[in-house]
Short mmCIF file of C-alpha atoms and ligand atoms in Angstrom, two decimals:
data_model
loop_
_atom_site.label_atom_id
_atom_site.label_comp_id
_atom_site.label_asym_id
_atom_site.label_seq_id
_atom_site.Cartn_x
_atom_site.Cartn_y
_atom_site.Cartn_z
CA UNK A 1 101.39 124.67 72.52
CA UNK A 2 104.83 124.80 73.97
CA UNK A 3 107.34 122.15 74.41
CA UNK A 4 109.82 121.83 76.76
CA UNK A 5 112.38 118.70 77.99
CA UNK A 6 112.14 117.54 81.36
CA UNK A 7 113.75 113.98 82.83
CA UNK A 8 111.05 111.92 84.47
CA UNK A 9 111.37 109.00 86.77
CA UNK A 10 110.11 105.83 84.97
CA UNK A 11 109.50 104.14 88.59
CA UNK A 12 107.34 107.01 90.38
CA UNK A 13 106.71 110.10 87.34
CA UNK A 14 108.58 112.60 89.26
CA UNK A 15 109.67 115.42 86.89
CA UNK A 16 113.16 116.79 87.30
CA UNK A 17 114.10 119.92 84.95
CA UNK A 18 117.72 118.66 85.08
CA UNK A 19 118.97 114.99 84.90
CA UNK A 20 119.70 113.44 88.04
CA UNK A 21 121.55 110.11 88.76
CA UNK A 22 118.96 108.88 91.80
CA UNK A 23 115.53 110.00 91.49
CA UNK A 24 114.41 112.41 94.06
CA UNK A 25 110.81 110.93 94.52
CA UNK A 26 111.24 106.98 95.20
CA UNK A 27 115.31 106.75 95.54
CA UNK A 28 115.84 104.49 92.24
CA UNK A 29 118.99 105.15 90.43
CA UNK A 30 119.63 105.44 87.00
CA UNK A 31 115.46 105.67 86.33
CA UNK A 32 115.43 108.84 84.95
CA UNK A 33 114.70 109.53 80.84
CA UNK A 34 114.14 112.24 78.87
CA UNK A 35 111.17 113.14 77.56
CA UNK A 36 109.43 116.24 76.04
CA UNK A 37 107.14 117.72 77.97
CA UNK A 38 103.30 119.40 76.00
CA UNK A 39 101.78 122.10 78.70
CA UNK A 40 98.72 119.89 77.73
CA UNK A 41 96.49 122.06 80.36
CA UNK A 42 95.57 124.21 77.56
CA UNK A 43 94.71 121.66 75.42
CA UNK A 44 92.70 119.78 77.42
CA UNK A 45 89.92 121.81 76.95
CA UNK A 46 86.53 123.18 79.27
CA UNK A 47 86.68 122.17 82.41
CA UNK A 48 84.08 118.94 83.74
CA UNK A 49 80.96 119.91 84.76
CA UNK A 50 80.47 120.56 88.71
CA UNK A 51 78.82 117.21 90.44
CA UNK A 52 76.99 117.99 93.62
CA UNK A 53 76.98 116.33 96.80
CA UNK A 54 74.74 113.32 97.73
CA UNK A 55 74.04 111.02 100.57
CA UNK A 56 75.45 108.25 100.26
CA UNK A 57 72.61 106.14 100.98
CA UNK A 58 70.52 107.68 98.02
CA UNK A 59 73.91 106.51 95.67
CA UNK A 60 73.48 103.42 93.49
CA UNK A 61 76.31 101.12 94.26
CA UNK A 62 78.04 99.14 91.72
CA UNK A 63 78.98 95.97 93.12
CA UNK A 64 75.14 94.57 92.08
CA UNK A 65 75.96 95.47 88.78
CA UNK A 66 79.29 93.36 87.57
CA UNK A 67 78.45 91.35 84.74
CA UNK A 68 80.07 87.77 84.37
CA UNK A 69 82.65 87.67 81.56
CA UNK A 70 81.71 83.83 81.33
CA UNK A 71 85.73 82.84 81.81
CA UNK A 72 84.65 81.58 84.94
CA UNK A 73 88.53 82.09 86.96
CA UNK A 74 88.50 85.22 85.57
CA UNK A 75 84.78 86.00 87.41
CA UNK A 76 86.09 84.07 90.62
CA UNK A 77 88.93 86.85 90.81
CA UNK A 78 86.74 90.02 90.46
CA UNK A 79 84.32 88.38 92.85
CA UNK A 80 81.47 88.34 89.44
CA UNK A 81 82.52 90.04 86.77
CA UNK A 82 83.48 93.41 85.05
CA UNK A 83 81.49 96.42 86.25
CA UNK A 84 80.33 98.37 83.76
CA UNK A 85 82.61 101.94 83.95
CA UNK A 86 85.28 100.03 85.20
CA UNK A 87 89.00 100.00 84.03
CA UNK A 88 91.33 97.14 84.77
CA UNK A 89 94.69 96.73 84.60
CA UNK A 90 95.97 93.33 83.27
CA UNK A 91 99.47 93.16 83.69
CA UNK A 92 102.31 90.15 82.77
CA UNK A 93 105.20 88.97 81.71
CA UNK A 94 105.52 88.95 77.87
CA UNK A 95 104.31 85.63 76.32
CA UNK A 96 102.39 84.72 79.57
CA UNK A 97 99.08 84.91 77.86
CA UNK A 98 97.66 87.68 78.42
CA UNK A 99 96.29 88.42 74.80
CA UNK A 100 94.94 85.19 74.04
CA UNK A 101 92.77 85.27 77.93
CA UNK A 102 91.41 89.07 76.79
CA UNK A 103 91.03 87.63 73.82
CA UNK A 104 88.69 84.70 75.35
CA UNK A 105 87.17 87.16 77.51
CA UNK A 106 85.56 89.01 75.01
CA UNK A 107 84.72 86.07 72.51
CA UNK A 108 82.76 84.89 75.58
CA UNK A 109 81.02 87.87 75.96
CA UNK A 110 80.30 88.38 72.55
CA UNK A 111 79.08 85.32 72.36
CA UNK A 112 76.05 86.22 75.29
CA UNK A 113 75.28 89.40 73.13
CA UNK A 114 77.64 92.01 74.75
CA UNK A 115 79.17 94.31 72.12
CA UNK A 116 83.26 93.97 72.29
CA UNK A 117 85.77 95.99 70.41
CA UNK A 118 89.46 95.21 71.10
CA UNK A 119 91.76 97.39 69.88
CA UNK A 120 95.19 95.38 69.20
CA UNK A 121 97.80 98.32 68.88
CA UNK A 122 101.14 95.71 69.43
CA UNK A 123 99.77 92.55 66.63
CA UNK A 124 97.74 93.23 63.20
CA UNK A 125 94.30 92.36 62.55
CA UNK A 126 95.12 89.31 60.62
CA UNK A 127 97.33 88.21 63.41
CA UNK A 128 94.91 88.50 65.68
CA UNK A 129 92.72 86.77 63.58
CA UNK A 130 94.56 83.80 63.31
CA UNK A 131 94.49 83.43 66.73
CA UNK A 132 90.72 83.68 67.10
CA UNK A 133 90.20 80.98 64.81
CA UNK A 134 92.92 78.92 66.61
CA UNK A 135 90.81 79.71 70.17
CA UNK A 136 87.10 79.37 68.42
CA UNK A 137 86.79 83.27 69.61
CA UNK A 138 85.83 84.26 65.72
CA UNK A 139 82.07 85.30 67.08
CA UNK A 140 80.07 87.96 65.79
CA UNK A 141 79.54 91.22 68.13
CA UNK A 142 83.25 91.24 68.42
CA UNK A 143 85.06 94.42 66.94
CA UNK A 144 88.95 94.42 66.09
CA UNK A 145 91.04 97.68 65.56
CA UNK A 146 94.67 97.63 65.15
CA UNK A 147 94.95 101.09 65.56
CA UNK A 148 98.25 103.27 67.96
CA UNK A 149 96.33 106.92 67.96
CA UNK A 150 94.50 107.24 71.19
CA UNK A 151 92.63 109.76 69.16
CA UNK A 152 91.38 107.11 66.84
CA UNK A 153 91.01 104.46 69.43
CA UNK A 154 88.32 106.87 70.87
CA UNK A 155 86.14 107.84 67.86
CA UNK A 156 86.11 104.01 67.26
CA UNK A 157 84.21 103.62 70.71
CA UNK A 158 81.93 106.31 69.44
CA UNK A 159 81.03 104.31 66.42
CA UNK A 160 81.07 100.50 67.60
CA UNK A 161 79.54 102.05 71.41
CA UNK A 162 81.38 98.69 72.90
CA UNK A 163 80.10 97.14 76.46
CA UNK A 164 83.27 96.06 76.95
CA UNK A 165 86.65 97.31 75.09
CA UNK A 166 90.17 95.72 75.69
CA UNK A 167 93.07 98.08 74.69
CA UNK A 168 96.55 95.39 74.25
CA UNK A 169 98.60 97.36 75.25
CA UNK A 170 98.90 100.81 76.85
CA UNK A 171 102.37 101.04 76.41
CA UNK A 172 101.75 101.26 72.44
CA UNK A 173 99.06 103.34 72.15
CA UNK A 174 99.70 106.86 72.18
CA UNK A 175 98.53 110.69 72.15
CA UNK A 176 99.68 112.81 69.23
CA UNK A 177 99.46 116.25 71.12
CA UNK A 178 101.96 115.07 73.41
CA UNK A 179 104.45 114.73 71.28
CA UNK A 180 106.66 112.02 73.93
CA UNK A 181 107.21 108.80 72.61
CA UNK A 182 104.81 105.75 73.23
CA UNK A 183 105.44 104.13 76.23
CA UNK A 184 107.16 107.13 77.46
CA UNK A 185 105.84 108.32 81.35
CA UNK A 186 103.74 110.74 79.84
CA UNK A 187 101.84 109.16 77.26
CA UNK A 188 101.34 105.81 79.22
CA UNK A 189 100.20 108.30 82.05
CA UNK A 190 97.59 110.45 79.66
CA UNK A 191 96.70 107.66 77.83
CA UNK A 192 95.54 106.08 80.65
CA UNK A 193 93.53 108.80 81.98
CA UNK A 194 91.99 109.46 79.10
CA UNK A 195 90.58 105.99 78.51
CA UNK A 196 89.42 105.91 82.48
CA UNK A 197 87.71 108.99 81.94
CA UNK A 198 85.93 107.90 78.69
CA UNK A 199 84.94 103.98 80.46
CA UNK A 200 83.17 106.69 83.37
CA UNK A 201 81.28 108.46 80.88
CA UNK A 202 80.22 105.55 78.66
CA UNK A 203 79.80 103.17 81.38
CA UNK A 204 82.10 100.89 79.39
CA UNK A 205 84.16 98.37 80.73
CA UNK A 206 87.91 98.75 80.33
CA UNK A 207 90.85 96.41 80.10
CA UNK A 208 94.51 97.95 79.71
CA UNK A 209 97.15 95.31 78.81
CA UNK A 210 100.13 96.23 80.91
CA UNK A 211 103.62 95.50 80.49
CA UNK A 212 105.73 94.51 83.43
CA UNK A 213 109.34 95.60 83.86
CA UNK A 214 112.36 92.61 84.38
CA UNK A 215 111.54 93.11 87.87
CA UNK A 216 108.21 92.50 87.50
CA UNK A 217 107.23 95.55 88.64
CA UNK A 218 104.22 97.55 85.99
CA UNK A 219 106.05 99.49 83.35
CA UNK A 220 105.32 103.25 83.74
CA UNK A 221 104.63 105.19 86.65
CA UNK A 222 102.78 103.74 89.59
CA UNK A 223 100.44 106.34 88.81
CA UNK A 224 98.78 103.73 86.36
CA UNK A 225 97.76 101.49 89.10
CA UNK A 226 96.56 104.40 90.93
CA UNK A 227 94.16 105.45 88.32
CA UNK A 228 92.85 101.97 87.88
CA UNK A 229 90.02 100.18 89.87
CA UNK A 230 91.22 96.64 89.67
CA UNK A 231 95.08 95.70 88.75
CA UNK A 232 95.09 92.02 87.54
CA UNK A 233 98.43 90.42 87.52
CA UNK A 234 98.69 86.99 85.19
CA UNK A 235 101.70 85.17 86.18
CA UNK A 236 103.47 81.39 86.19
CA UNK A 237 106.16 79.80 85.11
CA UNK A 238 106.77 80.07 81.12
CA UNK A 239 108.26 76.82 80.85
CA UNK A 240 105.31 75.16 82.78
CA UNK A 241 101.56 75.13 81.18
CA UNK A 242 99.99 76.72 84.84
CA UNK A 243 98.94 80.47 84.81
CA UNK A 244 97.59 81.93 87.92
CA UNK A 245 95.55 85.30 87.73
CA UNK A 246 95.29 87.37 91.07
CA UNK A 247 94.21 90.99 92.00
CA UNK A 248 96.60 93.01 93.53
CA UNK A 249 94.02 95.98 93.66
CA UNK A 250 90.21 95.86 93.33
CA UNK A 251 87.66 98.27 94.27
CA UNK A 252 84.62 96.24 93.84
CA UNK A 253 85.53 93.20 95.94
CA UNK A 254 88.37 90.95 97.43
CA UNK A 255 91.79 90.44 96.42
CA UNK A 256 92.09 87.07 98.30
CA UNK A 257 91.20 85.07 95.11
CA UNK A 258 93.43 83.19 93.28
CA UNK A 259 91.95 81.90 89.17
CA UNK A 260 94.17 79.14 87.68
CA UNK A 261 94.73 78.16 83.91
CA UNK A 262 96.22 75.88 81.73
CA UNK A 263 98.23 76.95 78.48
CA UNK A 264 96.67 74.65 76.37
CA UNK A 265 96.73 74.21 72.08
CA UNK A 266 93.36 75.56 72.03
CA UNK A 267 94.44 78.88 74.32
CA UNK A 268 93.59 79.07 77.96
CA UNK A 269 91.59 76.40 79.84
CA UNK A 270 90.31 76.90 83.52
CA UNK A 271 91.01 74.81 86.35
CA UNK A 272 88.46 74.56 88.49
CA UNK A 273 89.62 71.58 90.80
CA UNK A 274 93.04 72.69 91.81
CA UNK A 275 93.18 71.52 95.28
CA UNK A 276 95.85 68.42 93.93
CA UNK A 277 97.23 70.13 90.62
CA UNK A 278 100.39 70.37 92.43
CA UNK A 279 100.70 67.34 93.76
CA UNK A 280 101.09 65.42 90.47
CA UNK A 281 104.97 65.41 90.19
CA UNK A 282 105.74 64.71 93.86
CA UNK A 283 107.37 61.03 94.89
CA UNK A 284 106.67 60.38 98.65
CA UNK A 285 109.06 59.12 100.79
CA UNK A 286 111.86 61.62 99.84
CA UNK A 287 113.40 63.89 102.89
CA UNK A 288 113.26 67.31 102.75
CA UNK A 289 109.53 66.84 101.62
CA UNK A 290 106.40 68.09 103.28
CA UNK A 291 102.85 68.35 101.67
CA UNK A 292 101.01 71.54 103.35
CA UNK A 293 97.29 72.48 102.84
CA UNK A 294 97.22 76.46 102.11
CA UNK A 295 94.03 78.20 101.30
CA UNK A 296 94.29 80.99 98.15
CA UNK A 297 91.29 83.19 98.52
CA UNK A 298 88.35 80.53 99.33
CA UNK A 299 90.09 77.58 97.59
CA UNK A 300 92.14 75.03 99.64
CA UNK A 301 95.20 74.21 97.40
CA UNK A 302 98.02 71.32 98.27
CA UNK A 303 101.24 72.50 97.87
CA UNK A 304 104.44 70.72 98.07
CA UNK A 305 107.34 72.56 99.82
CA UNK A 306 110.62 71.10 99.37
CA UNK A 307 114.33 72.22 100.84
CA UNK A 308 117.67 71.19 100.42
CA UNK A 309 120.33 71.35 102.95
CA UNK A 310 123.30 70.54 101.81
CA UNK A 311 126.76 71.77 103.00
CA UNK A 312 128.25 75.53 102.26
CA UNK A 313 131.42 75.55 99.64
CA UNK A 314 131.69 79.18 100.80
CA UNK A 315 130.46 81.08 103.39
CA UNK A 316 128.33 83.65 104.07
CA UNK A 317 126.11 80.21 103.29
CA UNK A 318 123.44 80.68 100.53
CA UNK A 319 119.68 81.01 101.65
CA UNK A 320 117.16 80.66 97.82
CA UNK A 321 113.56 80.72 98.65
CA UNK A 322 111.71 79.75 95.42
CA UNK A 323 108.14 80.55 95.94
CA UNK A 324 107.93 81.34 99.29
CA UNK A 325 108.56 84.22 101.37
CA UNK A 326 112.54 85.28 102.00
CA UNK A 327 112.32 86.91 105.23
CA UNK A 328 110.21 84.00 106.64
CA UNK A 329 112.26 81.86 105.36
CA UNK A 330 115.29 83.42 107.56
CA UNK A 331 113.13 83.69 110.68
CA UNK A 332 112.26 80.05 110.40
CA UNK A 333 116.46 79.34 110.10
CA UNK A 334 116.92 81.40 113.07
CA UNK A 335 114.40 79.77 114.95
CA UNK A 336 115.67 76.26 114.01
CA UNK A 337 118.71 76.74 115.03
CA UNK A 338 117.89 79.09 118.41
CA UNK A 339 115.13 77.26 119.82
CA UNK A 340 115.96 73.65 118.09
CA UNK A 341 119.56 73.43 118.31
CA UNK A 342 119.52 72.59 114.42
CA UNK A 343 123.08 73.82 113.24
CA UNK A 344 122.30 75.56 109.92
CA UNK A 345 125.32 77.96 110.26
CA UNK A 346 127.92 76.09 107.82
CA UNK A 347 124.77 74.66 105.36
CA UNK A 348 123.12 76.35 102.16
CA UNK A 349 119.51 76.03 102.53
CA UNK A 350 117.40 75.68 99.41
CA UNK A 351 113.64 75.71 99.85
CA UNK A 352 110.91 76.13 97.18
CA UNK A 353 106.66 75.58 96.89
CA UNK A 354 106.95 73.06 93.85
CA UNK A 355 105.02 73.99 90.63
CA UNK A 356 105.51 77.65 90.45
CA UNK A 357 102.85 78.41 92.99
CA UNK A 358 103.95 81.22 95.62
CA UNK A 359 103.07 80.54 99.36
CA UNK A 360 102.68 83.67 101.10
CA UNK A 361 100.61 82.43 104.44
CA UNK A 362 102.56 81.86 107.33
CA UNK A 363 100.62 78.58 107.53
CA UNK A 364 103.22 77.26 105.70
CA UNK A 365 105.75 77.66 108.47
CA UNK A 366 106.02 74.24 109.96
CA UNK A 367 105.77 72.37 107.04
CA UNK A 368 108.68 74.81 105.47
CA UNK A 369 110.35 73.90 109.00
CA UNK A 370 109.92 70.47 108.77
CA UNK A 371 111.06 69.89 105.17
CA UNK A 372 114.08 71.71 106.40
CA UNK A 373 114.73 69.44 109.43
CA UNK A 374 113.89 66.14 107.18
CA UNK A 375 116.42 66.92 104.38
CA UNK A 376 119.17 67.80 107.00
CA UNK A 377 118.61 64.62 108.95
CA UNK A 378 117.77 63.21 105.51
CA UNK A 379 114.74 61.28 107.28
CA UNK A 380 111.61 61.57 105.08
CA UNK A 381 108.09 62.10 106.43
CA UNK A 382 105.58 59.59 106.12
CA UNK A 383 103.71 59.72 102.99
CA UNK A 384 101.10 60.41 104.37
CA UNK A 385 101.05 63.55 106.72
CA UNK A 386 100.05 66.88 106.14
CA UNK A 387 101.99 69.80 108.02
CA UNK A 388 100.07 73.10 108.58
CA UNK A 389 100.59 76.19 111.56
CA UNK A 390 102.20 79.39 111.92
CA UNK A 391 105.96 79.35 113.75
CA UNK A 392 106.58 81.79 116.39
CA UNK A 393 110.20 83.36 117.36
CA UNK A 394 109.99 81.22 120.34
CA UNK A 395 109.64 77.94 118.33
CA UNK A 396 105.46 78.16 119.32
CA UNK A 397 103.25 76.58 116.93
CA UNK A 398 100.43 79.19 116.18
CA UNK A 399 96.95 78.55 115.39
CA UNK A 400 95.92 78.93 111.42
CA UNK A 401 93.00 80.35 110.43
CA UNK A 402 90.15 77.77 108.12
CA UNK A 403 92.15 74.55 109.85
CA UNK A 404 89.37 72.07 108.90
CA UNK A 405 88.52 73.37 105.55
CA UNK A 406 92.49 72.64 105.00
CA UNK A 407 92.40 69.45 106.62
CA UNK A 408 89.15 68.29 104.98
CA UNK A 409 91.02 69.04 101.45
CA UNK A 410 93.09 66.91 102.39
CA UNK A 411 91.41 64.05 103.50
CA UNK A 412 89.55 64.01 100.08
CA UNK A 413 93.14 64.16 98.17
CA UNK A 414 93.68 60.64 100.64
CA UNK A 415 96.03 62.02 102.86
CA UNK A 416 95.59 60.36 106.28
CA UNK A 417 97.60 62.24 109.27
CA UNK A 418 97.95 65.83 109.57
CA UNK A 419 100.19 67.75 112.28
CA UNK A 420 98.62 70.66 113.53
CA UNK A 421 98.65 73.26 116.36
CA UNK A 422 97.63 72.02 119.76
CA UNK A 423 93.94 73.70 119.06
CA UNK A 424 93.35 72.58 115.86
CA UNK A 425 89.84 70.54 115.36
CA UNK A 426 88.66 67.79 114.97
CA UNK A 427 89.73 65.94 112.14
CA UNK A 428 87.87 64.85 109.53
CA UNK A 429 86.70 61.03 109.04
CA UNK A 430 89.53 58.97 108.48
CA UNK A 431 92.11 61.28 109.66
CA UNK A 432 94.79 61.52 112.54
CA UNK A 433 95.85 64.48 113.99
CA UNK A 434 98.86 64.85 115.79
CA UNK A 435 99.14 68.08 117.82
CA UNK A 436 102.05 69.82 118.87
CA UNK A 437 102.41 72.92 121.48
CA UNK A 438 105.82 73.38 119.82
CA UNK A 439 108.14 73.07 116.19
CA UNK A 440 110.37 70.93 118.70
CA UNK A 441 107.31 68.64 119.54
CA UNK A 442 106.15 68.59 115.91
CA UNK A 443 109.46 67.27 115.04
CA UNK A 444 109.34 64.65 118.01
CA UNK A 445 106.43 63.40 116.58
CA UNK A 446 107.46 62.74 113.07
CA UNK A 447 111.26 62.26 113.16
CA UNK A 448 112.27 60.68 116.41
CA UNK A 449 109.89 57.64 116.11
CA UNK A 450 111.10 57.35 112.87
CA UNK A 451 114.51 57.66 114.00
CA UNK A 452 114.26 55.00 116.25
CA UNK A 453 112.56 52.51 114.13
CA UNK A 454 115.37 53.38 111.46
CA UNK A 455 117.86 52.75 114.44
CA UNK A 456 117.29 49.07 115.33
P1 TYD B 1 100.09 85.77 74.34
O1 TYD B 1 98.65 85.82 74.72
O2 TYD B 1 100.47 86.33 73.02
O3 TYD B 1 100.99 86.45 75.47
P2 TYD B 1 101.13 87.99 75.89
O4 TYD B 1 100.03 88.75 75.25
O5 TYD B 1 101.05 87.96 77.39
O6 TYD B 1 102.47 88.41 75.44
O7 TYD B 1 100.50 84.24 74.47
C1 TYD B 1 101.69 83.85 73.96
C2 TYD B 1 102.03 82.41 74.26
O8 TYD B 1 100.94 81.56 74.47
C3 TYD B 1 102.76 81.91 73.07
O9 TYD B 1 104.06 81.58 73.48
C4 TYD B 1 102.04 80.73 72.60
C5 TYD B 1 101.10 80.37 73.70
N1 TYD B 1 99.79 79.92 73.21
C6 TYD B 1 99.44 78.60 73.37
O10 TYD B 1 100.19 77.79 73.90
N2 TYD B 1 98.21 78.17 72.92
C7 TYD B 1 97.35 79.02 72.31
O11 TYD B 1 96.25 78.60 71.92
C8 TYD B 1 97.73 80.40 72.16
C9 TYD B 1 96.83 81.38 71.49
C10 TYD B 1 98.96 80.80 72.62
MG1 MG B 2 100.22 90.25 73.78
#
C-alpha cells in the first residue's frame, strides 16, 4: 500500500498535492491540512455485487417501517422513529447533550426489547456507566464498547448483531489502514462510509455523534452530511436548561419539526407543551416588547421578540440580531425608515427572540417591526396583543400561512387582541383582531391611541 501527502480542505475535502493558502473547491482560507494519503482502492477489496433494476412500484418503501425510539421529541423530529438501515447524523456543540439524549435513546429502546450497542470511543465504559445509573438507562439489551478501531467497532456488530448502534463520536474513531490521524478528512470521511455501508447491509440503525466546528458548521467535510440520511442538529443556549433538536436533512420525512428538552439532574426531559415555555421571563408593559405566535414544524410556539434602540456612540450604527434572521432584520430597518419615516440612521438597533429560540419565519416581521417602533418611541404595547404577518418592501402587511392555529395558541395562553393582516380570520372566542392593510396602519392602531391617551 503506498502512502503519499496531500493537503485537504477541512471545509469541502478537496485534495491539493501542494499547500495552498485559499482552498480551490469552496474559497475558505487557511482550511487546508496535511494529511497522508493510503491509495485505499486496493484495499478495499471485490467489488459489490451488481443490483438490477426494478419498478419502483414493486419496491418496498421504508417510511412504514421507522420504529419509535420511545424519546417521544426525538420521534416527533424524524416524523416516527429510526428506520431500520438508516444512518443519522447527530451533531452539537460540545457539552450540549448529545451523549446523555443517545444515551436515553437507546436505554429506551432497550428497554422495549431492541438490541443496542453503543460504542463510546471519546468517554470509558465506567464513565459511561456512571451516567446510566445517574439517567436510570442501566437496562439490560444494552451493549457498551469503548473501543477507537473502526475495525473492532465492526466485528463487535457481528457479535452483539445490534438493532440499533450509536457510534459517540466519528471524529474519534478511526481506520488503521489509513494511516491519517482521527478526525483527519480522510478517516472521518471512510469511517463514515464504512459504517453507512455496514447499517445497509445489516439493516441496522445508525447514529454518528458529530462534532461541530466554532462556527457551528459539522467538523469534516460536507461530504459527511452527504452520505447521511437524516442530519440532526441539537442546539440551545449552554447557560440556559432548553435544548431544541431539528433536522436539517431527512430522507424519510419532514424537516419542519422542531423537539424541545430540558437539561435536567436526571438527563434530558421532553417538553411536550411548549407553546408558553418562552413566555415565562417576560414582564408586560415594557416598550420595545412584542409577543408573536410562530409555528415550528406543526407546533404553535410564543415567542417574545424584543429590540433596543438606543442612540449610536459611533457610526456606521450597530445592527445585532440575536435569534432572528440578519438580513430581515435590515430589510425591516429599511422599510421603517423608507415607507414609515422612522429615523433609524443615527440609532443602534438591538433585536433578539428571547430564550434562545431562533425565528426564521417571516411571520415574525411585524411584531420584529413593532418592537422596534415601541422601544424607539419607548411606548409599550398593551399586554395583551399578539403581532403576527409578513412585511413587504413597500411597508404591505402579507398574509401568514396557519393564522388561526397561531391565533388560537394564543387565545389558550390568555392573550386577548391580536394584529393581523387585513385577511386574517376570524378570531377565536374571546379574541380581538385588529387588521391592518399596512406596518404604518398596524402602528396606528397600537401606538397612536396610546399616544394620545398618554398625551392628555
Ligand atoms: P453530554 O451529553 O456529555 O454532552 P455532549 O456529548 O454533547 O458533549 O452532556 C454534558 C452536559 O450535560 C454536562 O455539562 C452536564 C449536563 N448534564 C446534566 O445537566 N444532567 C444530566 O443528567 C447529565 C447526564 C448531564
Ligand atoms: Mg459527548
Amino acid at each position: 500500500m503506498k502512502v503519499r501527502t496531500v493537503f485537504r480542505c477541512v471545509e469541502c475535502g478537496t485534495a491539493e498535492p501542494k499547500w495552498v493558502g485559499r482552498c480551490n473547491g469552496c474559497g475558505e482560507w487557511g482550511s487546508m491540512v496535511e494529511e497522508a494519503e493510503t491509495e485505499i482502492e486496493a484495499a478495499r477489496g471485490p467489488l459489490p455485487t451488481a443490483s438490477a433494476p426494478v419498478l419502483i412500484t414493486e419496491v418496498v418503501g421504508a417510511s412504514g417501517l421507522s420504529r419509535p425510539t420511545g424519546v417521544d421529541e426525538l420521534d416527533r423530529v424524524l416524523g416516527g422513529g429510526l428506520v431500520p438501515g438508516s444512518v443519522s447524523l447527530v451533531g452539537g456543540e460540545p457539552g450540549i447533550g448529545k451523549s446523555t439524549l443517545l444515551l436515553q435513546v437507546l436505554a429506551s429502546m432497550a428497554s422495549v426489547g431492541s438490541r443496542c450497542l453503543l460504542v463510546t470511543a471519546e468517554e470509558s465504559a465506567a464513565q459511561v456507566r456512571v451516567r446510566a445509573e445517574r439517567l436510570g438507562a442501566a437496562v439490560p439489551g444494552l451493549y457498551l464498547l469503548a473501543e477507537t478501531c473502526l475495525t473492532n467497532v465492526v466485528a463487535a456488530i457481528d457479535e452483539v448483531a445490534p438493532d440499533v448502534v450509536v457510534v459517540d463520536s466519528i471524529q474519534t474513531v478511526y481506520e488503521p489502514s489509513l494511516g491519517s490521524a482521527p478526525g483527519s478528512v480522510a478517516q472521518v470521511r471512510e469511517c463514515a462510509h464504512r459504517l453507512v455501508q455496514e447499517a445497509k447491509q445489516r439493516s441496522v440503525a445508525v447514529l454518528l455523534v458529530g462534532h461541530v466546528t466554532k462556527e457551528g458548521a459539522l467538523a469534516g467535510p460536507r461530504v459527511l452530511e452527504h452520505v447521511v440520511d437524516t442530519v440532526l442538529t441539537f442546539e440551545g443556549d449552554r447557560h440556559h436548561g432548553l435544548r431544541m433538536l431539528r433536522a436539517t436533512k431527512h430522507r424519510y420525512g419532514g424537516t419542519a419539526e422542531l423537539g424541545l428538552f430540558e437539561m435536567t439532574e436526571a438527563g434530558l426531559r421532553g417538553v411536550p407543551d411548549a407553546s408558553g415555555l418562552f413566555l415565562a421571563d417576560r414582564r408586560p408593559g415594557l416598550p420595545g416588547s412584542v409577543v408573536v405566535p410562530t409555528l415550528e414544524g406543526n407546533r404553535p410556539l410564543l415567542v417574545e421578540v424584543q429590540a433596543l434602540v438606543s442612540e449610536a456612540p459611533f457610526l456606521p450604527p450597530r445592527r445585532s440580531p440575536q435569534g432572528l434572521d440578519g438580513p430581515r432584520l435590515a430589510l425591516l430597518l429599511a422599510v421603517l425608515e423608507r415607507v414609515v419615516g422612522l429615523p433609524l440612521g443615527k440609532s443602534d438597533v438591538h433585536a433578539s427572540a428571547v430564550g434562545g429560540v431562533r425565528i426564521v419565519e417571516p411571520a415574525a416581521d411585524l411584531a420584529v417591526a413593532l418592537a422596534v417602533v415601541s422601544s424607539s418611541r419607548g411606548i409599550a404595547l398593551p399586554p395583551h396583543v399578539v403581532a403576527c404577518g409578513e412585511v413587504g418592501l413597500g411597508g404591505e402587511l402579507r398574509q401568514v400561512g396557519q393564522l388561526d392555529r397561531r391565533l388560537a395558541e394564543a387565545a389558550r395562553l390568555g392573550f386577548t387582541g391580536a394584529i393581523v393582516p387585513v385577511n386574517g380570520p376570524e378570531p377565536p372566542p374571546g379574541m380581538t383582531v385588529l387588521r391592518a392593510g399596512t406596518l404604518e396602519e398596524a402602528m396606528a392602531l397600537v401606538f397612536d391611541g396610546l399616544e394620545a391617551v398618554r398625551g392628555r
